[in-house]
Coordinates of C-alpha atoms in Angstrom, one line a residue:
M1 CA 0.0 0.0 0.0
K2 CA 1.3 3.4 -0.8
E3 CA 2.3 5.7 2.0
I4 CA 0.5 9.0 2.2
K5 CA 3.1 11.7 3.1
L6 CA 2.6 15.1 4.7
S7 CA 3.4 17.8 2.2
L8 CA 4.1 21.3 3.3
S9 CA 5.4 22.6 0.0
C10 CA 2.6 25.1 -0.6
K11 CA 3.0 26.6 2.9
K12 CA 6.7 26.8 2.4
V13 CA 6.4 28.5 -1.0
E14 CA 3.9 31.0 0.5
R15 CA 6.2 31.8 3.4
E16 CA 9.3 32.1 1.1
A17 CA 7.3 34.5 -1.2
A18 CA 6.3 36.6 1.7
L19 CA 9.9 36.8 2.9
E20 CA 11.0 37.9 -0.5
L21 CA 8.4 40.6 -0.6
G22 CA 9.4 42.0 2.7
L23 CA 6.0 41.2 4.2
L24 CA 7.9 39.4 6.9
E25 CA 10.6 42.0 6.7
S26 CA 12.1 41.8 10.2
D27 CA 11.5 40.5 13.7
S28 CA 10.7 44.0 15.0
Y29 CA 7.1 43.8 13.9
I30 CA 6.8 40.4 15.6
E31 CA 8.5 41.7 18.7
E32 CA 6.1 44.6 18.9
T33 CA 3.1 42.2 18.5
L34 CA 4.4 40.0 21.4
E35 CA 5.2 43.0 23.6
E36 CA 1.7 44.4 23.0
A37 CA 0.0 41.1 23.8
A38 CA 2.2 40.5 26.9
G39 CA 0.3 43.4 28.5
F40 CA -2.9 41.3 28.7
Q41 CA -1.3 39.0 31.3
M42 CA -2.6 35.8 29.5
P43 CA 0.5 33.5 29.2
S44 CA -1.4 30.5 27.6
S45 CA -2.9 32.8 24.9
L46 CA 0.5 34.4 24.5
R47 CA 2.1 31.0 23.8
F48 CA -0.5 30.3 21.1
L49 CA 0.3 33.7 19.6
F50 CA 4.0 32.9 19.7
A51 CA 3.3 29.6 17.8
T52 CA 1.1 31.4 15.3
L53 CA 3.8 34.0 14.6
L54 CA 6.4 31.2 14.1
L55 CA 4.2 29.4 11.7
H56 CA 2.8 32.2 9.6
C57 CA 5.3 35.0 9.9
A58 CA 8.6 33.2 9.5
P59 CA 10.8 35.3 11.9
T60 CA 14.4 35.6 10.8
N61 CA 15.8 34.8 14.2
P62 CA 13.3 32.7 16.3
S63 CA 15.9 31.9 19.0
L64 CA 16.3 35.6 19.8
L65 CA 12.5 36.0 20.1
W66 CA 12.5 33.1 22.5
E67 CA 15.2 34.6 24.6
K68 CA 13.4 37.9 24.8
F69 CA 10.0 36.5 25.7
E70 CA 10.7 33.3 27.6
M71 CA 9.9 34.9 30.9
V72 CA 6.5 36.2 30.0
L73 CA 5.6 33.0 28.1
S74 CA 6.5 31.1 31.3
R75 CA 4.7 33.4 33.7
D76 CA 1.9 31.0 34.8
F77 CA 4.2 28.0 35.1
A78 CA 6.6 30.0 37.1
R79 CA 3.8 31.1 39.5
A80 CA 2.9 27.4 40.0
Q81 CA 6.5 26.6 40.7
V82 CA 6.1 27.2 44.5
Q83 CA 3.5 24.4 44.8
T84 CA 5.1 22.0 42.3
H85 CA 8.8 22.6 43.1
C86 CA 9.5 22.5 39.3
S87 CA 13.0 23.4 38.3
A88 CA 13.7 26.1 35.7
A89 CA 14.6 23.5 33.2
E90 CA 11.2 21.7 33.8
I91 CA 9.3 25.0 33.4
R92 CA 11.1 25.7 30.1
R93 CA 10.2 22.2 28.9
K94 CA 6.5 22.7 29.8
V95 CA 6.4 26.0 27.9
L96 CA 8.1 24.6 24.8
F97 CA 5.8 21.6 24.9
D98 CA 2.7 23.9 25.0
I99 CA 4.0 25.9 22.0
N100 CA 4.8 22.7 20.2
K101 CA 1.3 21.4 20.8
S102 CA -0.1 24.3 18.8
L103 CA 2.5 23.9 16.1
Q104 CA 1.8 20.2 15.7
H105 CA -1.9 20.7 15.2
M106 CA -0.9 22.7 12.1
G107 CA 1.6 20.1 10.8
R108 CA 4.9 21.6 12.1
H109 CA 7.3 20.8 14.9
I110 CA 9.1 23.2 17.3
S111 CA 12.5 21.7 16.4
E112 CA 12.2 23.3 12.9
Y113 CA 12.6 26.7 14.5
K114 CA 15.7 26.0 16.7
L115 CA 14.5 28.1 19.6
V116 CA 17.0 26.5 22.1
A117 CA 20.3 24.7 21.5
D118 CA 19.0 21.5 23.1
S119 CA 15.6 21.7 21.4
I120 CA 13.0 19.4 22.9
T121 CA 12.3 16.0 21.4
L122 CA 9.2 14.1 22.0
G123 CA 9.6 10.6 23.2
C124 CA 8.3 7.8 20.9
H125 CA 5.2 7.3 23.1
E126 CA 4.5 11.0 23.5
S127 CA 4.8 11.6 19.8
M128 CA 2.5 8.7 18.8
T129 CA -0.2 9.3 21.4
K130 CA -0.7 13.1 21.4
E131 CA -3.7 13.0 19.1
V132 CA -5.2 10.0 20.9
D133 CA -4.7 11.7 24.3
G134 CA -6.4 14.9 22.9
E135 CA -9.5 13.0 21.8
M136 CA -9.7 10.9 25.0
N137 CA -9.5 14.1 27.1
I138 CA -12.6 15.7 25.5
V139 CA -15.0 16.5 28.4
V140 CA -18.4 15.0 28.1
S141 CA -21.0 17.3 29.5
P142 CA -23.8 15.8 31.8
E143 CA -26.4 17.5 29.5
D144 CA -25.1 15.5 26.6
L145 CA -25.2 12.2 28.5
L146 CA -28.9 12.8 29.2
I147 CA -29.8 13.3 25.6
A148 CA -30.1 9.5 25.0
S149 CA -33.2 9.4 27.2
K150 CA -34.8 12.3 25.3
L151 CA -34.5 11.0 21.7
N152 CA -37.7 10.7 19.8
A153 CA -38.6 7.4 18.1
E154 CA -36.8 8.2 14.8
Q155 CA -33.6 9.4 16.5
K156 CA -33.7 6.4 18.9
H157 CA -34.0 4.1 15.9
A158 CA -30.8 5.6 14.4
Y159 CA -29.0 5.5 17.8
D160 CA -29.9 1.8 18.2
L161 CA -28.7 1.0 14.7
I162 CA -25.3 2.8 14.9
L163 CA -24.1 2.0 18.4
P164 CA -24.1 -1.9 18.0
S165 CA -22.0 -1.4 14.9
V166 CA -19.4 0.4 16.9
F167 CA -19.5 -2.0 19.9
S168 CA -19.1 -5.0 17.6
S169 CA -16.5 -3.4 15.4
R170 CA -18.7 -4.2 12.4
G171 CA -17.8 -1.7 9.8
Q172 CA -20.7 0.1 8.2
S173 CA -21.5 3.5 6.8
F174 CA -24.7 5.5 7.5
F175 CA -26.3 8.6 6.2
I176 CA -28.6 10.6 8.4
D177 CA -30.9 12.6 6.1
G178 CA -33.3 15.1 7.6
P179 CA -34.5 18.7 7.0
G180 CA -33.6 21.4 9.5
G181 CA -35.4 21.0 12.8
T182 CA -35.4 17.2 12.8
G183 CA -32.6 17.1 15.5
K184 CA -29.6 15.8 13.6
T185 CA -27.2 17.6 15.8
F186 CA -29.1 16.5 18.9
L187 CA -28.6 12.9 17.7
Y188 CA -24.9 13.4 17.0
R189 CA -24.2 14.8 20.4
S190 CA -25.9 11.8 22.0
L191 CA -23.8 9.3 20.0
L192 CA -20.6 11.2 20.8
A193 CA -21.4 11.5 24.5
T194 CA -22.3 7.8 24.8
L195 CA -19.2 6.5 23.1
R196 CA -16.7 8.9 24.7
S197 CA -18.1 8.2 28.2
Q198 CA -17.4 4.5 27.7
G199 CA -13.8 5.1 26.6
Y200 CA -14.3 4.9 22.8
I201 CA -12.7 7.4 20.4
A202 CA -15.3 9.2 18.3
I203 CA -14.0 11.8 15.8
A204 CA -16.5 14.6 14.9
V205 CA -15.9 16.7 11.7
A206 CA -18.0 18.9 9.5
T207 CA -17.7 20.3 6.0
S208 CA -18.0 23.9 7.2
G209 CA -16.3 25.6 10.2
V210 CA -19.6 26.9 11.4
A211 CA -21.1 23.4 11.6
A212 CA -17.9 22.0 13.1
S213 CA -18.1 24.5 16.0
L214 CA -21.5 23.1 17.1
L215 CA -20.1 19.6 17.7
P216 CA -18.1 18.7 20.9
G217 CA -14.5 18.3 19.7
G218 CA -15.6 19.2 16.2
R219 CA -13.1 20.1 13.5
T220 CA -13.4 20.9 9.8
V221 CA -12.9 17.8 7.7
H222 CA -10.1 19.4 5.7
S223 CA -8.1 20.3 8.8
R224 CA -8.6 17.0 10.6
F225 CA -7.8 14.6 7.8
K226 CA -5.5 16.9 5.7
I227 CA -7.8 16.5 2.7
P228 CA -6.5 18.7 -0.2
L229 CA -8.6 21.7 -1.2
D230 CA -7.4 21.5 -4.8
F231 CA -7.8 18.0 -6.3
S232 CA -6.3 19.1 -9.6
R233 CA -2.9 19.1 -7.8
N234 CA -3.3 16.3 -5.3
K235 CA -5.9 13.6 -4.9
T236 CA -4.7 12.0 -1.6
C237 CA -4.9 13.1 2.0
Q238 CA -1.6 14.8 3.1
L239 CA -1.2 12.6 6.2
S240 CA 1.7 10.3 7.1
K241 CA 1.1 6.7 8.1
Q242 CA 3.7 7.2 10.9
S243 CA 1.9 10.2 12.4
S244 CA 0.0 10.4 15.6
M245 CA -3.1 11.3 13.6
A246 CA -2.8 8.0 11.8
Q247 CA -2.8 6.2 15.2
L248 CA -5.9 8.1 16.2
I249 CA -7.7 7.0 13.0
I250 CA -6.7 3.4 13.5
Q251 CA -8.0 3.4 17.1
C252 CA -11.2 5.4 16.3
G253 CA -14.5 3.6 16.8
L254 CA -16.8 6.1 15.1
F255 CA -16.3 8.9 12.5
L256 CA -19.1 11.5 12.4
W257 CA -19.2 13.9 9.4
D258 CA -21.9 16.6 9.5
E259 CA -23.0 18.6 6.5
A260 CA -21.7 15.9 4.2
S261 CA -24.2 17.0 1.5
M262 CA -22.1 20.1 1.1
A263 CA -18.9 18.1 0.4
K264 CA -17.5 17.3 -3.1
R265 CA -17.6 13.7 -4.2
D266 CA -13.7 13.8 -4.4
T267 CA -13.5 14.8 -0.7
I268 CA -15.5 11.7 0.4
Q269 CA -13.5 9.5 -1.9
A270 CA -10.2 10.8 -0.6
F271 CA -11.4 10.1 3.0
D272 CA -12.3 6.6 1.9
E273 CA -8.9 6.0 0.4
L274 CA -7.2 7.3 3.5
L275 CA -9.0 4.8 5.8
K276 CA -8.4 1.9 3.4
D277 CA -4.7 2.7 3.3
L278 CA -4.3 3.1 7.1
M279 CA -6.4 0.0 7.9
E280 CA -4.8 -1.9 5.0
T281 CA -8.0 -3.3 3.6
S282 CA -10.2 -2.8 0.5
D283 CA -13.4 -2.5 2.6
S284 CA -15.3 0.7 2.2
F285 CA -14.0 3.3 4.6
G286 CA -11.4 0.9 5.9
G287 CA -14.0 -1.3 7.6
K288 CA -14.8 1.6 10.0
V289 CA -18.2 2.8 11.3
V290 CA -18.8 6.2 9.6
V291 CA -21.9 8.3 10.1
F292 CA -22.5 11.1 7.5
G293 CA -25.3 13.6 7.9
G294 CA -26.9 16.3 5.9
D295 CA -29.9 17.6 4.0
F296 CA -29.9 17.6 0.2
R297 CA -32.5 20.3 0.2
Q298 CA -29.7 22.6 1.3
T299 CA -26.9 24.1 -0.8
L300 CA -24.6 21.7 -2.7
P301 CA -20.8 21.9 -3.0
V302 CA -19.5 25.4 -3.9
I303 CA -18.0 25.1 -7.4
Q304 CA -17.7 28.2 -9.6
G305 CA -18.2 28.2 -13.4
V306 CA -19.9 24.8 -13.8
T307 CA -23.3 23.8 -15.2
K308 CA -26.1 22.4 -13.1
D309 CA -25.3 18.8 -14.4
Q310 CA -21.6 19.2 -13.5
L311 CA -22.5 20.4 -10.1
I312 CA -24.7 17.4 -9.5
Q313 CA -22.0 15.1 -10.8
A314 CA -19.6 16.6 -8.3
S315 CA -21.9 15.8 -5.3
L316 CA -21.8 12.9 -2.9
L317 CA -24.8 11.3 -4.7
H318 CA -22.6 10.5 -7.7
S319 CA -20.0 8.7 -5.6
S320 CA -20.0 4.9 -5.7
L321 CA -19.9 5.0 -1.9
W322 CA -23.4 6.5 -1.8
S323 CA -25.1 3.2 -2.7
S324 CA -23.2 1.3 0.1
M325 CA -24.5 3.7 2.9
H326 CA -27.4 2.7 5.1
K327 CA -29.9 5.6 4.8
I328 CA -31.7 6.8 7.9
K329 CA -34.3 9.5 7.3
L330 CA -35.5 11.8 10.1
K331 CA -38.9 13.4 9.3
H332 CA -40.3 14.4 12.6
N333 CA -39.6 18.1 13.0
M334 CA -38.9 18.9 16.6
R335 CA -39.4 22.6 15.9
A336 CA -42.9 22.0 14.5
V337 CA -44.5 22.4 17.9
L338 CA -43.3 26.0 17.9
D339 CA -44.7 26.8 14.4
P340 CA -46.2 23.9 12.5
A341 CA -47.3 26.0 9.5
F342 CA -43.8 27.4 9.1
S343 CA -42.3 23.9 9.2
R344 CA -44.6 22.7 6.5
F345 CA -43.9 25.8 4.4
L346 CA -40.1 25.3 4.8
L347 CA -40.4 21.7 3.7
A348 CA -42.4 22.7 0.6
V349 CA -39.7 25.3 -0.3
G350 CA -36.9 22.9 0.2
E351 CA -38.5 20.2 -1.9
G352 CA -39.7 22.6 -4.7
A353 CA -43.3 21.8 -3.9
E354 CA -44.4 25.4 -3.3
L355 CA -46.4 26.7 -6.2
V356 CA -44.6 28.9 -8.7
D357 CA -45.9 31.5 -11.1
A358 CA -45.2 32.1 -14.8
N359 CA -41.9 33.8 -13.8
N360 CA -40.8 30.7 -11.7
Q361 CA -41.3 32.6 -8.4
I362 CA -42.9 31.5 -5.2
C363 CA -44.9 33.7 -2.8
L364 CA -43.6 34.1 0.7
P365 CA -46.0 34.6 3.6
G366 CA -46.8 38.3 3.8
H367 CA -46.0 38.7 7.5
M368 CA -42.4 37.6 6.8
V369 CA -41.8 40.2 4.1
I370 CA -41.1 43.9 4.8
P371 CA -43.8 45.7 2.8
F372 CA -43.0 48.5 0.4
H373 CA -44.5 51.6 2.0
N374 CA -44.0 55.0 0.4
I375 CA -42.9 53.6 -3.0
K376 CA -42.3 57.1 -4.5
R377 CA -39.8 58.0 -1.8
F378 CA -38.1 54.6 -2.2
F379 CA -37.5 55.2 -5.9
R380 CA -36.0 58.6 -5.2
Q381 CA -33.3 56.9 -3.1
V382 CA -30.4 54.8 -4.2
L383 CA -31.0 51.1 -4.4
Y384 CA -27.6 50.1 -3.2
I385 CA -26.2 50.4 0.3
S386 CA -23.4 53.0 0.7
C387 CA -21.9 53.9 4.0
A388 CA -20.6 57.2 2.7
S389 CA -24.1 58.2 1.7
S390 CA -27.2 59.0 3.8
H391 CA -29.3 57.5 0.9
V392 CA -29.8 54.1 2.4
P393 CA -33.2 52.7 1.5
V394 CA -35.7 53.2 4.3
L395 CA -36.8 49.6 3.9
F396 CA -33.3 48.4 4.7
H397 CA -33.4 50.4 7.9
Q398 CA -36.5 48.4 8.8
L399 CA -34.6 45.1 8.2
I400 CA -31.8 46.3 10.5
A401 CA -34.2 47.5 13.2
Y402 CA -35.8 44.1 13.2
T403 CA -32.6 42.0 13.2
F404 CA -30.6 44.2 15.5
P405 CA -33.1 46.4 17.5
D406 CA -30.7 47.7 20.2
L407 CA -27.1 48.1 19.2
N408 CA -26.3 49.8 22.5
L409 CA -27.4 46.7 24.4
Y410 CA -25.4 44.5 22.1
S411 CA -22.2 46.5 22.5
S412 CA -22.4 46.0 26.3
N413 CA -23.6 42.4 26.0
P414 CA -22.5 40.9 22.7
Y415 CA -23.9 37.5 23.4
E416 CA -27.3 39.0 23.0
M417 CA -26.4 39.8 19.4
I418 CA -24.4 36.7 18.3
S419 CA -27.5 34.7 17.4
R420 CA -28.8 37.4 15.1
C421 CA -27.6 37.8 11.6
I422 CA -28.5 39.2 8.2
L423 CA -28.2 36.6 5.4
T424 CA -27.8 37.4 1.7
P425 CA -26.8 35.4 -1.4
K426 CA -23.6 37.3 -2.5
N427 CA -20.4 38.4 -0.8
T428 CA -20.7 41.9 -2.2
S429 CA -24.0 42.5 -0.3
V430 CA -22.3 41.0 2.9
E431 CA -19.5 43.5 2.6
D432 CA -21.9 46.4 2.1
I433 CA -24.0 45.5 5.1
N434 CA -21.1 44.8 7.4
E435 CA -19.5 48.2 6.5
M436 CA -22.7 50.0 7.3
M437 CA -23.3 48.1 10.5
I438 CA -19.9 48.8 12.0
Q439 CA -20.5 52.5 11.4
R440 CA -23.7 52.3 13.4
F441 CA -22.3 50.1 16.1
P442 CA -21.4 52.1 19.3
G443 CA -17.7 52.6 20.2
Q444 CA -14.4 53.8 18.8
L445 CA -13.7 52.8 15.3
F446 CA -10.3 51.2 14.5
T447 CA -9.2 51.0 10.9
Y448 CA -6.5 48.5 10.0
T449 CA -4.9 48.9 6.6
S450 CA -3.3 45.9 4.9
S451 CA 0.0 45.7 3.2
D452 CA -0.5 44.2 -0.3
Q453 CA 2.3 43.1 -2.6
T454 CA 2.4 41.1 -5.8
V455 CA 4.1 37.7 -5.6
D456 CA 6.2 38.7 -8.6
Q457 CA 7.9 41.9 -7.4
R458 CA 8.3 43.2 -11.0
F459 CA 4.6 44.1 -11.0
Q460 CA 4.4 45.8 -7.6
A461 CA 4.7 49.4 -8.8
D462 CA 2.1 48.9 -11.5
Y463 CA -0.5 47.2 -9.4
E464 CA -0.3 48.4 -5.8
D465 CA -3.4 50.6 -5.9
F466 CA -5.3 48.0 -7.9
L467 CA -4.4 45.3 -5.2
N468 CA -5.7 47.6 -2.4
S469 CA -9.1 47.8 -4.2
Q470 CA -9.4 44.0 -4.5
N471 CA -11.5 41.9 -2.1
P472 CA -10.9 38.3 -2.9
K473 CA -13.0 35.6 -1.4
G474 CA -11.3 34.2 1.7
L475 CA -9.1 37.2 2.4
P476 CA -9.8 40.1 4.8
P477 CA -10.5 43.5 3.3
H478 CA -7.7 46.0 2.6
K479 CA -9.3 48.4 5.1
L480 CA -10.6 46.4 8.1
M481 CA -12.9 48.5 10.3
L482 CA -13.6 47.1 13.7
K483 CA -15.0 48.1 17.1
E484 CA -14.8 46.4 20.5
S485 CA -17.6 43.9 21.0
C486 CA -18.4 43.6 17.3
P487 CA -19.0 40.1 15.8
L488 CA -16.2 38.5 13.7
I489 CA -15.7 35.4 11.7
L490 CA -12.2 33.7 11.4
L491 CA -10.9 33.2 7.8
R492 CA -8.1 30.7 8.5
N493 CA -7.5 27.5 10.5
L494 CA -5.3 29.0 13.2
N495 CA -5.6 26.1 15.7
P496 CA -8.6 23.8 14.9
A497 CA -8.0 21.6 18.0
E498 CA -8.7 24.6 20.1
G499 CA -11.8 25.7 18.2
L500 CA -10.1 28.2 15.8
C501 CA -11.3 27.0 12.4
N502 CA -12.1 28.8 9.2
G503 CA -15.6 29.9 10.0
T504 CA -15.3 30.2 13.8
R505 CA -17.4 33.1 15.0
L506 CA -15.7 35.4 17.5
I507 CA -16.5 38.4 19.7
C508 CA -14.0 41.2 19.4
R509 CA -12.8 42.1 22.9
Q510 CA -9.8 44.4 22.7
L511 CA -8.2 46.2 19.7
R512 CA -4.5 47.2 19.7
R513 CA -2.1 48.2 17.0
H514 CA -0.6 44.8 16.4
T515 CA -3.1 42.4 18.0
I516 CA -6.8 41.7 18.3
C517 CA -8.0 40.0 21.5
A518 CA -11.1 38.0 20.6
E519 CA -13.4 35.5 22.4
I520 CA -14.8 32.3 20.8
A521 CA -18.6 32.7 20.7
F522 CA -19.9 29.2 20.1
G523 CA -19.2 25.5 20.7
Q524 CA -17.0 23.6 23.1
H525 CA -14.5 26.4 23.4
K526 CA -17.0 29.2 24.0
G527 CA -15.6 32.0 26.1
K528 CA -11.9 31.2 25.4
K529 CA -9.9 34.4 24.7
I530 CA -7.2 34.4 22.1
F531 CA -4.8 36.8 20.4
I532 CA -4.9 37.2 16.6
P533 CA -1.9 38.8 14.8
R534 CA -1.6 40.1 11.3
I535 CA -0.4 37.3 9.0
P536 CA 0.5 37.1 5.3
L537 CA -2.4 35.6 3.3
Q538 CA -2.1 34.7 -0.4
T539 CA -4.9 34.9 -2.9
P540 CA -6.2 31.5 -4.1
D541 CA -4.8 30.2 -7.4
N542 CA -8.3 30.4 -9.0
E543 CA -8.8 34.1 -8.4
K544 CA -10.2 35.8 -11.5
N545 CA -8.0 38.9 -11.2
G546 CA -5.0 36.9 -12.5
I547 CA -2.5 38.7 -10.3
P548 CA -1.3 36.6 -7.4
F549 CA -0.6 38.7 -4.4
I550 CA 0.0 38.5 -0.7
R551 CA -2.0 40.6 1.8
R552 CA -0.8 41.0 5.4
Q553 CA -3.8 41.6 7.6
F554 CA -5.7 40.2 10.5
P555 CA -7.4 37.0 9.2
V556 CA -11.0 38.1 10.2
R557 CA -14.0 39.7 8.8
L558 CA -17.1 41.4 10.3
C559 CA -20.0 39.1 10.9
F560 CA -23.2 41.2 11.2
A561 CA -24.0 39.7 7.9
M562 CA -23.0 36.4 6.2
T563 CA -23.6 34.7 2.9
I564 CA -26.5 32.1 3.0
N565 CA -24.0 29.3 2.2
K566 CA -21.7 30.2 5.1
A567 CA -24.6 30.1 7.5
Q568 CA -25.6 26.5 6.7
G569 CA -25.7 24.4 9.8
Q570 CA -26.6 27.2 12.2
T571 CA -29.7 27.9 14.2
L572 CA -30.3 31.6 14.8
D573 CA -32.7 33.4 17.1
Y574 CA -33.5 36.2 14.6
V575 CA -32.7 36.2 10.8
G576 CA -32.9 39.0 8.4
V577 CA -32.8 38.0 4.7
Y578 CA -31.6 40.6 2.3
L579 CA -32.5 39.8 -1.4
K580 CA -30.9 42.6 -3.3
E581 CA -30.7 39.9 -6.0
P582 CA -32.7 36.7 -6.0
V583 CA -31.0 33.5 -4.8
F584 CA -28.9 31.8 -7.6
S585 CA -28.3 28.2 -6.4
H586 CA -30.1 25.1 -5.3
G587 CA -31.4 25.3 -1.7
Q588 CA -30.3 28.8 -0.9
L589 CA -33.7 30.2 -0.1
Y590 CA -34.5 27.1 2.0
V591 CA -31.3 27.5 4.0
A592 CA -31.9 31.2 4.6
L593 CA -35.4 30.8 5.9
S594 CA -34.8 27.7 7.9
R595 CA -32.0 29.2 10.1
A596 CA -34.8 30.4 12.4
K597 CA -37.2 28.4 14.5
T598 CA -40.4 30.3 13.7
A599 CA -41.8 32.5 11.0
D600 CA -41.9 35.4 13.5
A601 CA -38.1 35.2 13.8
V602 CA -37.6 35.9 10.0
K603 CA -37.9 39.1 8.0
V604 CA -37.2 39.2 4.3
L605 CA -36.4 42.3 2.2
I606 CA -36.9 41.7 -1.5
L607 CA -35.7 44.6 -3.7
P608 CA -37.2 45.1 -7.2
G609 CA -35.0 44.2 -10.1
T610 CA -35.1 47.6 -11.8
F611 CA -36.1 51.2 -11.1
A612 CA -39.0 50.8 -13.5
E613 CA -40.4 47.9 -11.6
I614 CA -42.8 48.5 -8.7
K615 CA -42.7 45.5 -6.4
T616 CA -45.8 45.3 -4.3
D617 CA -45.9 41.5 -3.9
C618 CA -44.0 38.9 -1.8
K619 CA -42.6 36.9 -4.6
T620 CA -39.0 35.7 -5.2
R621 CA -37.1 33.0 -6.9
N622 CA -36.6 29.5 -5.4
I623 CA -34.1 27.2 -7.1
V624 CA -34.5 23.4 -6.5
F625 CA -32.8 20.8 -8.6
D626 CA -35.3 17.9 -8.6
E627 CA -32.6 15.5 -9.8
I628 CA -30.8 15.9 -6.4
L629 CA -33.9 15.1 -4.4
Q630 CA -34.7 12.1 -6.6
L631 CA -31.2 10.7 -6.2
S632 CA -31.2 11.2 -2.5
N633 CA -34.4 9.2 -2.2

């Protein structure tokens, strides 16, 4: 069997390019970042920041950085020295081990940076069990242990089918299929709690960072299994057979993968090949018990520039593995008791059963739609949002007032705001809304300007202003405007094992020149405070502007608004849906409306397509690919 090796060539090339460009020009910037963060008196967070800077910013002399900051990095261990009687050498070893733990989660080792002359080495046992120990130490909450007694009949049926497969080591794959509100996450938490409490290893992953944050111990599937993002370059997981992660996979009793309906077929197949290789068998998924979950009424894999047929072909449903999965359908909507009519309406929208008119539009319930009062005044105003202008549509003010009725309250208690969001189909609208909201949000405005440089330095002089104007997907803006207590979303996997995945939602706590102190807002690590530095980020290879460049900026964006696709997997208390343009992909309208529990918790603003059009109805486009629903059934 071929060995799957860890490849860090892309990261190395990115770092080398950044060094060449001067984005990582000297250790002075890194020193200033650490000095600033040291004032917060949070040594554990400071060690994570130190590891982040080593990994992403490639300091020219890491050993000098270590010498300068060893004392503040060791502050908490030194305070405990009185009780533990640890020697200075033992304190140093503990600090280096803690830094190394963060580095190893991102595929690196502290020995690469030569911080000390006698750099630490992990013993064979320590090296091979660190991932296993991490999973075994996940805390199981008493609430999750009680879920098994609260499952409804459908959930209990799934629970009773899956657990015997794990206990008997009888490899089988399952797919839990159910619309929003049927309690898929409730079932997942029960399975994970039961197995972990009995000493089994259960690995929880999700296709999106937002969905992963809702699972205890959850990680994105790409960060957990090193699945390549670009299959045109590499079709195998970048994971060594000799790694501690390989040992964890071999010992794992259950793999749980949420939002699998969003995953590309190639991603599922790469995971299958990884398990076969590590378990040295030709059995599907290496003879392991694997539980996939999702809802094919929701959005499919995100693939740009392909036809509907190509998109369907790229989905899990066209994988040969789909036919081997045991299908379990959840139909009983646990939210239906709150609003049965809304639940029935959502199901009709998701399955394309809601009546359409001659223009292929459906009619939303009138009480969910913001009505067009004072149409003449509306058409005298500008139909796009502009923060620099007072001509924001009056109707949009109504959408904001519904979704975020008291910004002063939210600035003092941001957890009152974090379950409210405006959803919209396109990134451009998200940017407009976030920019306007941060201007309205109480507090002092901080503006962080990025440093943008072309990968090929010959083009820098010609394109610098152009690069500043670009806002590529996955990168923070050139001008990042923030205020304390505002909501953020993380754009990079900084430390997935500690809850910092691409898509993790954060609350901004303190803003300094070189660092942002933020707090994780959801999931197992809720309440944990971390430091985020500026790091160099390179544009994806598939960017349409054709000019590869590196942007040094904080890897976050505002999160008053999100794209509909990004919100998949969440349940929100209040949802505003802004349809400046109609939805453009399968399942988007269904996802947007179904983030809330009741119709009263949703408000939709539908703008007319042109100035000439007077829109007095509640109609909008709903896209459903019947082929997907037929295949899933």
